Structure formats: C-alpha cells, structure tokens
Backbone as numpy.savetxt, mean C-alpha at the origin, in Angstrom:
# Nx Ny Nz CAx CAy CAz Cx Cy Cz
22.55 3.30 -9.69 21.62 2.41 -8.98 20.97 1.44 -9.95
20.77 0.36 -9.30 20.35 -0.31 -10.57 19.00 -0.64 -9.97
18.12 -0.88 -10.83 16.44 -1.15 -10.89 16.00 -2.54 -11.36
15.70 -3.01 -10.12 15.17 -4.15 -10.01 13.88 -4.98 -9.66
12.71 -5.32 -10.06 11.36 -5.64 -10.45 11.33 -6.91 -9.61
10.68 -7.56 -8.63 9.92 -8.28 -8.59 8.75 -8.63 -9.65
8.01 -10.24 -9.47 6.87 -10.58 -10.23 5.74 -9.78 -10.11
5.14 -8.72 -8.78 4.60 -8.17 -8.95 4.52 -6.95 -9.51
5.79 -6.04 -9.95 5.83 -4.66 -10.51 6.91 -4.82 -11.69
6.32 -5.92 -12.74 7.71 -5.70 -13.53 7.54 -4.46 -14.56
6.16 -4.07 -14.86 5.90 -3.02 -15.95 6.32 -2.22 -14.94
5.88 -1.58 -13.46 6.58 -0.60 -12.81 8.25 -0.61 -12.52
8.45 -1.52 -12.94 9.91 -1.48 -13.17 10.71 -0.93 -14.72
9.93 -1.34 -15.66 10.23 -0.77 -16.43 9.74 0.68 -16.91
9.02 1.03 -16.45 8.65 2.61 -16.35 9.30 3.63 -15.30
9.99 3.29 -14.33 10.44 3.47 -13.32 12.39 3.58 -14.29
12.67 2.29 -14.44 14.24 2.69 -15.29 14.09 3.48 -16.37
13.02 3.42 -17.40 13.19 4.32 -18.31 12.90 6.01 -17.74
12.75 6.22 -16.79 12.62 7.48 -16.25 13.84 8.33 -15.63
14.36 7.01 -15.62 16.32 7.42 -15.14 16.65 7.07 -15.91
16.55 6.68 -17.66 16.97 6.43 -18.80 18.03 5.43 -18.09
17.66 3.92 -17.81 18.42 3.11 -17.40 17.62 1.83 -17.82
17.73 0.65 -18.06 17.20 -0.50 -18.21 17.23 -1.27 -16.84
15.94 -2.03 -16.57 15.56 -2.76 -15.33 16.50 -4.09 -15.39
17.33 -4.43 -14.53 18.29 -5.74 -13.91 16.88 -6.40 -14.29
18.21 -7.90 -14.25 17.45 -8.93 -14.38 17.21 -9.70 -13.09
16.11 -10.34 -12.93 15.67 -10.72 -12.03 14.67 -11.95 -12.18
15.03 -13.26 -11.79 14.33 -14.58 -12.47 13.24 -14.58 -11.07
12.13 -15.52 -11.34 11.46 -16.01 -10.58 10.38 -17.29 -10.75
10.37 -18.29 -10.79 9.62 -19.11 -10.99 8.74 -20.17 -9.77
8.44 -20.89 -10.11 7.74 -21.56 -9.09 7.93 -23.32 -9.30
8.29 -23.98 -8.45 9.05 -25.37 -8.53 6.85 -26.21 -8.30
7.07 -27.26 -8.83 5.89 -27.91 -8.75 5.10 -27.48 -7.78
5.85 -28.26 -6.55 5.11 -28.12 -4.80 4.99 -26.57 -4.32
4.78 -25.65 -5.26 4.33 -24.44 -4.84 5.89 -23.23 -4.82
6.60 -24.06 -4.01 7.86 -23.35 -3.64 8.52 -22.27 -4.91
8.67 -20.82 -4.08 9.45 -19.91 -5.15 11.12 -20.20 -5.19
11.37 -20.32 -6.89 12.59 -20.13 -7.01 12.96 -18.25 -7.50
14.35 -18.11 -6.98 14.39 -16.98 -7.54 16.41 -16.82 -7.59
16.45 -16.38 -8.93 17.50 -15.88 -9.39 18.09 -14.46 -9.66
19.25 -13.92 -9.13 19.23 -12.28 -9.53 20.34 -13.09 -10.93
20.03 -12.08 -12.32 21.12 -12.69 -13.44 21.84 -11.78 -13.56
22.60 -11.33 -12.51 23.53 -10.08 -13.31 24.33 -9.58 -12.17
25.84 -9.00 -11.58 26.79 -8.71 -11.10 25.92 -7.79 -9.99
25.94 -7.65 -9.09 25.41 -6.83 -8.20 26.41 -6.10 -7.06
27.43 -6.92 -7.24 28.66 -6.31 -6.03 28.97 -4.96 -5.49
28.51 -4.24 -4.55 28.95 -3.09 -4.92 27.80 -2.35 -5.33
26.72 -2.20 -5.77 25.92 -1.89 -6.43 24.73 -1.62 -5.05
23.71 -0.18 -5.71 22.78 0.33 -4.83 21.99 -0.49 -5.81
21.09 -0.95 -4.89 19.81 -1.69 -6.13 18.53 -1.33 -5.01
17.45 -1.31 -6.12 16.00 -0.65 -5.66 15.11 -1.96 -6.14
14.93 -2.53 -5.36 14.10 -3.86 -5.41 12.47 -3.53 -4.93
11.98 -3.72 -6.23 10.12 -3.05 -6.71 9.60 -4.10 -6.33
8.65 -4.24 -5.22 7.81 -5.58 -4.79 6.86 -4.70 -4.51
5.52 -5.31 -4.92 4.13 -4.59 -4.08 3.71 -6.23 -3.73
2.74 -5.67 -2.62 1.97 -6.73 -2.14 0.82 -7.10 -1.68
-0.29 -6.84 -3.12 -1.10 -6.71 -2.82 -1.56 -7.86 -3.85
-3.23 -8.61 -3.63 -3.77 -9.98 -4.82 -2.70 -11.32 -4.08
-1.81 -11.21 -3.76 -1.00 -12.30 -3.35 -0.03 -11.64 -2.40
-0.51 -11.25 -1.53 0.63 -10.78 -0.30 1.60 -12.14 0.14
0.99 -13.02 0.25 2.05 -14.21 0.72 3.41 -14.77 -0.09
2.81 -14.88 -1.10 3.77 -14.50 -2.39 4.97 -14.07 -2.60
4.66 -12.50 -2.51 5.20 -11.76 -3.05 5.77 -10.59 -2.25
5.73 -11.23 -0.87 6.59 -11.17 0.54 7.48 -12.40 0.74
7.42 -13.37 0.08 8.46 -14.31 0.64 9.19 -13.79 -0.81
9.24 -13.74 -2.01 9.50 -13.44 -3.19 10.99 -12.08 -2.38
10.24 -11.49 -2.32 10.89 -9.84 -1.65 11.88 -10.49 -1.34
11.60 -11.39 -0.10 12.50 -11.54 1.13 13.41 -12.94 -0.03
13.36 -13.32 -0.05 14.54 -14.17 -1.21 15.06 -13.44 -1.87
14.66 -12.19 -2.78 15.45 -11.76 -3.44 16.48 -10.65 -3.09
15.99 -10.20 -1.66 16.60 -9.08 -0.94 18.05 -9.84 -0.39
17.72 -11.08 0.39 18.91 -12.00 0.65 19.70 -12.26 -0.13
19.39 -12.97 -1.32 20.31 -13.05 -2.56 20.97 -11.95 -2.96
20.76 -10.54 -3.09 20.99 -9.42 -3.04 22.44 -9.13 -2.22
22.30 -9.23 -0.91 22.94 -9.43 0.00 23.85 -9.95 0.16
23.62 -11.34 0.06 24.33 -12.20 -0.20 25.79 -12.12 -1.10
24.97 -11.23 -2.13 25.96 -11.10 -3.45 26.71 -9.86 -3.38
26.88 -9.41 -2.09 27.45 -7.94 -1.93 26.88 -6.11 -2.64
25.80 -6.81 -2.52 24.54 -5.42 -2.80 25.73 -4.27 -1.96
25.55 -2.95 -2.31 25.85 -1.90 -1.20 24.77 -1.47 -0.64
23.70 -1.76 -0.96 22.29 -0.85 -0.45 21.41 -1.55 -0.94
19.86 -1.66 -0.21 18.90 -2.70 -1.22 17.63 -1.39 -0.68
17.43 -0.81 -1.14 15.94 -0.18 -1.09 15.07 -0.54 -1.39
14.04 -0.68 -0.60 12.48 -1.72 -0.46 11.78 -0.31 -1.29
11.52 -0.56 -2.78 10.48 0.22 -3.14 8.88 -0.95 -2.79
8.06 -0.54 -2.18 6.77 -1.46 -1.96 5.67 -0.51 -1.65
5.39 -0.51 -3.03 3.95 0.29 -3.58 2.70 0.34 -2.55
2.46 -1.17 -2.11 1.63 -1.65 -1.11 2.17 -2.54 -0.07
2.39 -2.23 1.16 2.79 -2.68 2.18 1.93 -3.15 2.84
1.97 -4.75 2.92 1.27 -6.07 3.59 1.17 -6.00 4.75
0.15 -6.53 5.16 0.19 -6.82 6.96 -0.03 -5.53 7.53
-0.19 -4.41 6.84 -0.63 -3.33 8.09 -1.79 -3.37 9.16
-2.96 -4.16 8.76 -3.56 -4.28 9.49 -3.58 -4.73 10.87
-2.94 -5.59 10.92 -2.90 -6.40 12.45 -1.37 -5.25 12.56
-1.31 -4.30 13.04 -0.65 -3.36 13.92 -0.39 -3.17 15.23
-1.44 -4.30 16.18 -1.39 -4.21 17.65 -2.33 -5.46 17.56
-2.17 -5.76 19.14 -2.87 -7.28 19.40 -4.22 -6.92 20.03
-5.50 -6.93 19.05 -6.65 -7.08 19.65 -7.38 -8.03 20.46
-7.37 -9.11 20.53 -7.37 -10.27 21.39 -5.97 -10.94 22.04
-6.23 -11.49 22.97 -4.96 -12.41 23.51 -4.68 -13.18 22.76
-3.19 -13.27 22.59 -2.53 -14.35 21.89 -2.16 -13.97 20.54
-2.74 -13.05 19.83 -3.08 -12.08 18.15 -1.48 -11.98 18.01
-0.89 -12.47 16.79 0.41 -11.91 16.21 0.36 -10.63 15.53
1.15 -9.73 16.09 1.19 -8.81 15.12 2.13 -8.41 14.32
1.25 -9.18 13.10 1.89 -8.97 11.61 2.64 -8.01 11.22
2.40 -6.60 11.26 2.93 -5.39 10.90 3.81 -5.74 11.37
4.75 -5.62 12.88 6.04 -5.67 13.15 6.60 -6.92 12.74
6.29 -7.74 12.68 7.24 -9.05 11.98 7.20 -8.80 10.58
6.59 -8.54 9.96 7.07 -8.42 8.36 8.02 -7.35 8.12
8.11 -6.05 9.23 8.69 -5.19 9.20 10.35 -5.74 9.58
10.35 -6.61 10.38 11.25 -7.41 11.21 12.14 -7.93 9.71
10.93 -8.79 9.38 11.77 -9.32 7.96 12.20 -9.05 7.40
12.00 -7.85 6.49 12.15 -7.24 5.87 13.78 -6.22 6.05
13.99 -6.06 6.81 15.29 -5.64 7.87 16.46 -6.75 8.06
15.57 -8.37 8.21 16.71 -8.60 8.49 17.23 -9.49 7.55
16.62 -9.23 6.14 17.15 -9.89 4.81 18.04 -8.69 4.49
18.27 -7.28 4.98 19.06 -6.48 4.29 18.75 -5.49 3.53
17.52 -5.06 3.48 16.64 -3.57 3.35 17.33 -2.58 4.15
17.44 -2.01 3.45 18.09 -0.60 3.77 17.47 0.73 4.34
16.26 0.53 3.70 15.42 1.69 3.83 14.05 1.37 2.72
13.22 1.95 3.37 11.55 1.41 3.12 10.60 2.72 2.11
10.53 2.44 0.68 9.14 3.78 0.53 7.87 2.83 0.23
7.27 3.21 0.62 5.58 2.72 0.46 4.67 4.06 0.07
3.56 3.72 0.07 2.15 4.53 -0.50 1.16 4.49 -0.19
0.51 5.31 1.03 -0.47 5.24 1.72 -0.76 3.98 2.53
0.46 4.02 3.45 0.63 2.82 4.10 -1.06 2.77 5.14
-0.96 1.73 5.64 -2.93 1.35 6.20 -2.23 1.84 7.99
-2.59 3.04 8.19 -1.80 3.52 9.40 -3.04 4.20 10.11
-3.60 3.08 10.47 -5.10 3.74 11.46 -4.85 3.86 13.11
-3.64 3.23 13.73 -3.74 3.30 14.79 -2.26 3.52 15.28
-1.13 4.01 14.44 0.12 3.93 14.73 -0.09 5.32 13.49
1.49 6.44 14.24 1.47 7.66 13.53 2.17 7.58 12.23
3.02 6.67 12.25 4.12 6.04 10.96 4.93 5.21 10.69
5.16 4.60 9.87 5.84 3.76 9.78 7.17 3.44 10.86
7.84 4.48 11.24 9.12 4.61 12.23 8.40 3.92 13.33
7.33 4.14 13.64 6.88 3.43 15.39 7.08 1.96 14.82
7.12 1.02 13.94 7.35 -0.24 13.55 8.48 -0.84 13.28
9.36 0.09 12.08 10.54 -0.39 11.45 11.53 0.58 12.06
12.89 -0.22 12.27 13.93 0.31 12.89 14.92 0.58 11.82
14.55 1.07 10.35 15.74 1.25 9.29 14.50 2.47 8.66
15.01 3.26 7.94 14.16 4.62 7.24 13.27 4.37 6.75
12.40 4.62 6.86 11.10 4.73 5.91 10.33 5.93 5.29
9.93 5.99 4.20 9.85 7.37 3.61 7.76 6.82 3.19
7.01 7.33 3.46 5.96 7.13 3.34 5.03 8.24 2.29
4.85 7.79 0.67 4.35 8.81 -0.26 2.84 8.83 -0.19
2.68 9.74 -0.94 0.88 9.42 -1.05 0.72 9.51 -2.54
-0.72 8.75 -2.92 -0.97 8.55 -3.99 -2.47 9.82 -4.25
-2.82 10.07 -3.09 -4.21 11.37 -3.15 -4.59 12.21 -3.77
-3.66 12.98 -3.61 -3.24 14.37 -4.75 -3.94 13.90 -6.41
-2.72 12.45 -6.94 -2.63 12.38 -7.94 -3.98 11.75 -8.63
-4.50 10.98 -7.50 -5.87 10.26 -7.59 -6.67 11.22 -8.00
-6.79 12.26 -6.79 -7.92 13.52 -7.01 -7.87 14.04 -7.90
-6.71 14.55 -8.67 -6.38 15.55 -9.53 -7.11 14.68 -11.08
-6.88 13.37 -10.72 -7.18 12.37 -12.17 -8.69 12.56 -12.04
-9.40 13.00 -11.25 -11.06 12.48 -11.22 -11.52 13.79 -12.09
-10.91 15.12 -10.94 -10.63 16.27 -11.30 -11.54 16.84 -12.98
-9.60 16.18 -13.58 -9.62 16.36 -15.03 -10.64 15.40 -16.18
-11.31 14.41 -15.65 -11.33 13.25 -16.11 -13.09 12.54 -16.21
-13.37 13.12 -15.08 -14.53 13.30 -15.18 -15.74 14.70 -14.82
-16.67 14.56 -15.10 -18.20 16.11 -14.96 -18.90 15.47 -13.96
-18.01 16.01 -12.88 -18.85 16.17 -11.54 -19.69 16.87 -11.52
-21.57 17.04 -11.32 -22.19 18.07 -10.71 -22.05 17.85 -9.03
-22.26 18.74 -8.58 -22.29 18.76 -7.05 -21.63 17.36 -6.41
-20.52 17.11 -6.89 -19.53 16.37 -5.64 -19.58 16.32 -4.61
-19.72 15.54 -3.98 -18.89 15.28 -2.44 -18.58 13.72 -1.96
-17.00 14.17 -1.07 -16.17 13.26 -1.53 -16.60 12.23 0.47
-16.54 10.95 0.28 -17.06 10.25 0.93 -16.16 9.28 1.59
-15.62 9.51 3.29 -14.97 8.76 3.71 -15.45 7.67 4.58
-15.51 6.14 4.37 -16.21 5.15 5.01 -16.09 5.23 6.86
-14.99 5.86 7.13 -15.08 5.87 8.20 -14.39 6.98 8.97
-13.81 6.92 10.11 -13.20 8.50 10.45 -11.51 8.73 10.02
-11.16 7.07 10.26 -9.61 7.50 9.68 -9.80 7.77 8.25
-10.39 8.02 7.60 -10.31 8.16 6.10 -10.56 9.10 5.84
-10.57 10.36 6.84 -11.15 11.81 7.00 -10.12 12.16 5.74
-8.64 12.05 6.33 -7.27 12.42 6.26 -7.46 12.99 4.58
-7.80 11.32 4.34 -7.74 11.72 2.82 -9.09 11.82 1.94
-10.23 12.00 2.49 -11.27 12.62 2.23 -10.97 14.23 2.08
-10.60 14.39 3.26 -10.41 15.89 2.60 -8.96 16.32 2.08
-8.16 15.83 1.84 -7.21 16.59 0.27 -8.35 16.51 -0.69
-9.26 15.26 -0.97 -9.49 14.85 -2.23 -11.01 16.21 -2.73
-11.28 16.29 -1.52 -12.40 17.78 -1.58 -11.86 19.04 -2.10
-10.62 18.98 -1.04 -10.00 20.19 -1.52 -9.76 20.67 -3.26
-9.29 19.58 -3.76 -8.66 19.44 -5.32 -9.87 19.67 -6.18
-10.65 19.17 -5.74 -12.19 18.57 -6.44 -12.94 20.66 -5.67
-12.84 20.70 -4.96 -13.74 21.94 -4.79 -14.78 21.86 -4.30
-14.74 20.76 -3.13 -16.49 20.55 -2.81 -16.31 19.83 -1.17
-17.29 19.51 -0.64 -17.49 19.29 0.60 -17.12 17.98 1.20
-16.90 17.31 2.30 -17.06 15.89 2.59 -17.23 15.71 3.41
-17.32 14.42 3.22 -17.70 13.72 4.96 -17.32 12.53 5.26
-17.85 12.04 6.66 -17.35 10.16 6.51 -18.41 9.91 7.34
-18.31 8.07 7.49 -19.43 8.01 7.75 -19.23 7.65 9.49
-20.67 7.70 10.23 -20.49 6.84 11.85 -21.16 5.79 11.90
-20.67 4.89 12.79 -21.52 3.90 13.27 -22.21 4.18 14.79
-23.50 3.53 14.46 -24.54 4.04 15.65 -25.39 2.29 15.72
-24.52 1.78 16.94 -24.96 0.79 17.51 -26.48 0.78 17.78
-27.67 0.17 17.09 -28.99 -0.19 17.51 -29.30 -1.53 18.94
-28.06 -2.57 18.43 -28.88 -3.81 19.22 -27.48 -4.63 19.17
-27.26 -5.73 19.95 -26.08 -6.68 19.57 -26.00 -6.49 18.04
-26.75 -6.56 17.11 -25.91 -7.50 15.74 -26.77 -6.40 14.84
-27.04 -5.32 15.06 -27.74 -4.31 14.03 -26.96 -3.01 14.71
-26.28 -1.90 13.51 -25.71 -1.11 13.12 -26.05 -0.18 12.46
-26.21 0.90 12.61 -26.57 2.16 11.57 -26.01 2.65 11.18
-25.27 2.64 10.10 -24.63 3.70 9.08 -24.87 4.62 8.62
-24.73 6.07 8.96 -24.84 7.27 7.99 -24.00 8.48 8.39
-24.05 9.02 6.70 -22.93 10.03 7.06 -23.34 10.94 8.21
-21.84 11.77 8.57 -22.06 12.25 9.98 -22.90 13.65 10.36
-22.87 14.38 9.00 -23.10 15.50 8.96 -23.81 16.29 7.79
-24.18 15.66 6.88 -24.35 15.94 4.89 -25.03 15.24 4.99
-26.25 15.85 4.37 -27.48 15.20 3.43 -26.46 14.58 2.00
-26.47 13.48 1.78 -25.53 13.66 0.39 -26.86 13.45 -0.69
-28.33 13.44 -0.44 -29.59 13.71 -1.81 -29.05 14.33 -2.50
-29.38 13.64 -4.08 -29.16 14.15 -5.20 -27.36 14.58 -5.71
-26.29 14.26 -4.89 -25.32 14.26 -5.28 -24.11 13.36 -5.50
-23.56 13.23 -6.06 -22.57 12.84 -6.71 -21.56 12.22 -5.95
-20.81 11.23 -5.52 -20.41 10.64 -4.45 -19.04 10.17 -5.44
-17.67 10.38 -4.54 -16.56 10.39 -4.30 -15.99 9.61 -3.45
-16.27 7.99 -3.41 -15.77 7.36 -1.72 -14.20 7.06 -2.14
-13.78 7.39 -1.17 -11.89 7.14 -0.94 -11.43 6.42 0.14
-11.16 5.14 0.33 -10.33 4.41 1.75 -9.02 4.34 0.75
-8.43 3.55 1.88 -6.77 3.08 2.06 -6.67 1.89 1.13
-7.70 0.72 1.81 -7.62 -0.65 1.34 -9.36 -0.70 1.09
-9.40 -1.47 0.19 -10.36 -1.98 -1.00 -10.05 -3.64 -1.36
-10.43 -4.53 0.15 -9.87 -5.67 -0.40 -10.75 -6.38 -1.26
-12.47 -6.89 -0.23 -13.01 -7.52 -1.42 -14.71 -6.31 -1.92
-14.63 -5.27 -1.10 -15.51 -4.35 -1.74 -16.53 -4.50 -1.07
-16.44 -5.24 0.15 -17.56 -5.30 0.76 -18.21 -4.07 1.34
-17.03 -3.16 2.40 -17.24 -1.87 2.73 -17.68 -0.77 1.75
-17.23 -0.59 0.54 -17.55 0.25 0.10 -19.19 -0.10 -0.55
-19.31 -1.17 -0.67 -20.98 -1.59 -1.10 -21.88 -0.79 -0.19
-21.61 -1.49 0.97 -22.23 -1.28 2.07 -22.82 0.20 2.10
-21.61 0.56 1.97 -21.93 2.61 2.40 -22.57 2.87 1.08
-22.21 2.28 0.22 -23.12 3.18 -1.42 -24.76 2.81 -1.27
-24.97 1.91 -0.28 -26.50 1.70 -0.56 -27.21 2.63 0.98
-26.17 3.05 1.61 -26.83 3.70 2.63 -27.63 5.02 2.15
C-alpha cells in the first residue's frame, strides 16, 4: 500500500509510513495566483492500494477540494483502491435540514467523496449528534475510531488531578464524558440549558456541585472556543 499525505497531514504521513517501515508517495500541491489548487501525484500508482491522509480541519474548504483532486487523479491513474484516511471529517454539522431550503452538507461531501473514487472512509470522532454513524450518510465503508481513551489516558499520566471531574458541555458529549471519567477515576457530568426569557439562558451542570474541583471539559469540535468559555465561567 502506498502512503500518501495531503497538505494537511504531511508529518502524519510520515509517521504513519515509518510505522509500516515504508516511505510516504509523493504528492505535489500548490496554489496558482487566483487562489486555485494545483495538484500533482509524482510517482506510478497503477495498480496500487494507496491511503490518501487529508484532515479537514483550520481550512476545511481547502483541503476538501485538495482530497477530492487528488483522489481523482488517483483514479484516474489506475489506483486499485484509494482509502480516505480523514482524521477530521468536514461538514458534519449540517447533517439534516433545520430550516427550509438548508443544504445538507454532510451528505454531499459524503457524495463527493465517493464519487472521486474513495473506497472506504476512517475518521475520528466523527461530529455524530443526530445520526447513529457514518453508514446512515455514506454508501462505501466507513470505519469510525476514537481518539478518548488515548486523550484520557494522556491527562491521566500527565497531569495531578485533585478531585477531578470530567465536564460535558452538553448531553451528546455524555458519550465521551464518561470513558474519560472512567480512565481518570472520578465523576461527571454535562451541562443543561434552562430557558429564562426569549434571549436569556441558564447554564448549569445537571447534577454536581463541581465547588472547589478540578474540571475536565471534553466536546467533539472546539471551533472558535466560544462554548467552552462560556461553561468555564458558569
């Protein structure tokens, strides 16, 4: 199989081949004046399983059209297999149409992604708040990892927790609020919202005094930090 890096994971590309004691394919990418991506695969692919490393996260627009050029070219060039490794999978949010008229993103990128010639999909704690998995979206395999365990286990070793407890902003984030208790050895919670008035909201956890302890917050997505502010000053 050969190992192949997009602009966004090229060090995970090279940590990733040296782990199968293999060197990462080459793979060009540049950008023409007027914005537009160029992209080159430099090396024989015919025949060949290749694992094409794109995450998409800081520049999802990017580095989803990036994917999708290089998956085609891929293709194009008689790939036998193109496996979507994508660390962070774009567009989960818009998963269903909340207002009339709302595109939903999730299935068209999923769409895309399929019909440049993806073979099969792994991601990492895909943003799955209202759909059970990835399969209700994409019509080619998808293998869905978690990163929790390894997160928890790093806080674990890494830092002197007194009295922990681990803090989920909201209820889908229970899931992985509690592995991360479990590992850690301590309690959690998440938080509710308690409507006051049109445009005032009450936040607090649902069930835990958390006075005097040590706070653990864990979501999915962390785009600009607004949510997690929010809850640390509650």
């Amino acid at each position: 199989m050969l190992i192949m890096a997009g602009s966004s994971c090229r060090v995970l590309g090279v940590k990733i081949a040296r782990e199968l004691d293999t060197r990462p394919s080459c793979m060009e990418s540049r950008r023409f004046p007027d914005g537009e991506l160029y992209v080159r695969i430099g090396e024989d692919v015919s025949g060949q399983d290749v694992a094409l490393i794109q995450s998409m996260c800081i520049s999802p627009n990017d580095f989803l059209m990036e994917y999708l050029l290089a998956a085609d070219t891929l293709r194009d060039l008689g790939a036998r297999s193109i496996l979507g490794i994508i660390p962070y999978f774009a567009y989960a949010r818009q998963d269903q149409r909340f207002k009339p008229g709302e595109a939903i993103s999730c299935r068209t990128v999923a769409d895309l992604l399929r019909l440049v010639g993806t073979s099969e999909i792994y991601t990492v704690d895909a943003h799955l708040h209202r759909i059970r998995g990835l399969t209700e979206i994409f019509k080619i395999p998808t293998r869905e990892l978690t990163a929790v365990p390894l997160l928890s286990t790093y806080i674990k070793e890494n830092f002197r927790l007194e009295r922990p407890i681990v803090i989920g902003p909201d209820e889908e984030s229970e899931q992985w609020a509690r592995v991360t208790a479990e590992i850690l050895g301590c309690d959690h919670d998440v938080f509710e919202k308690r409507r006051l008035g049109p445009r005032e909201v009450e936040i607090t956890p649902r069930r835990t005094s958390v006075s005097g302890r040590e706070i653990v917050m864990i979501d999915d997505i962390i785009s600009t930090g607004g949510t997690v502010l929010r809850h640390s000053r509650c």
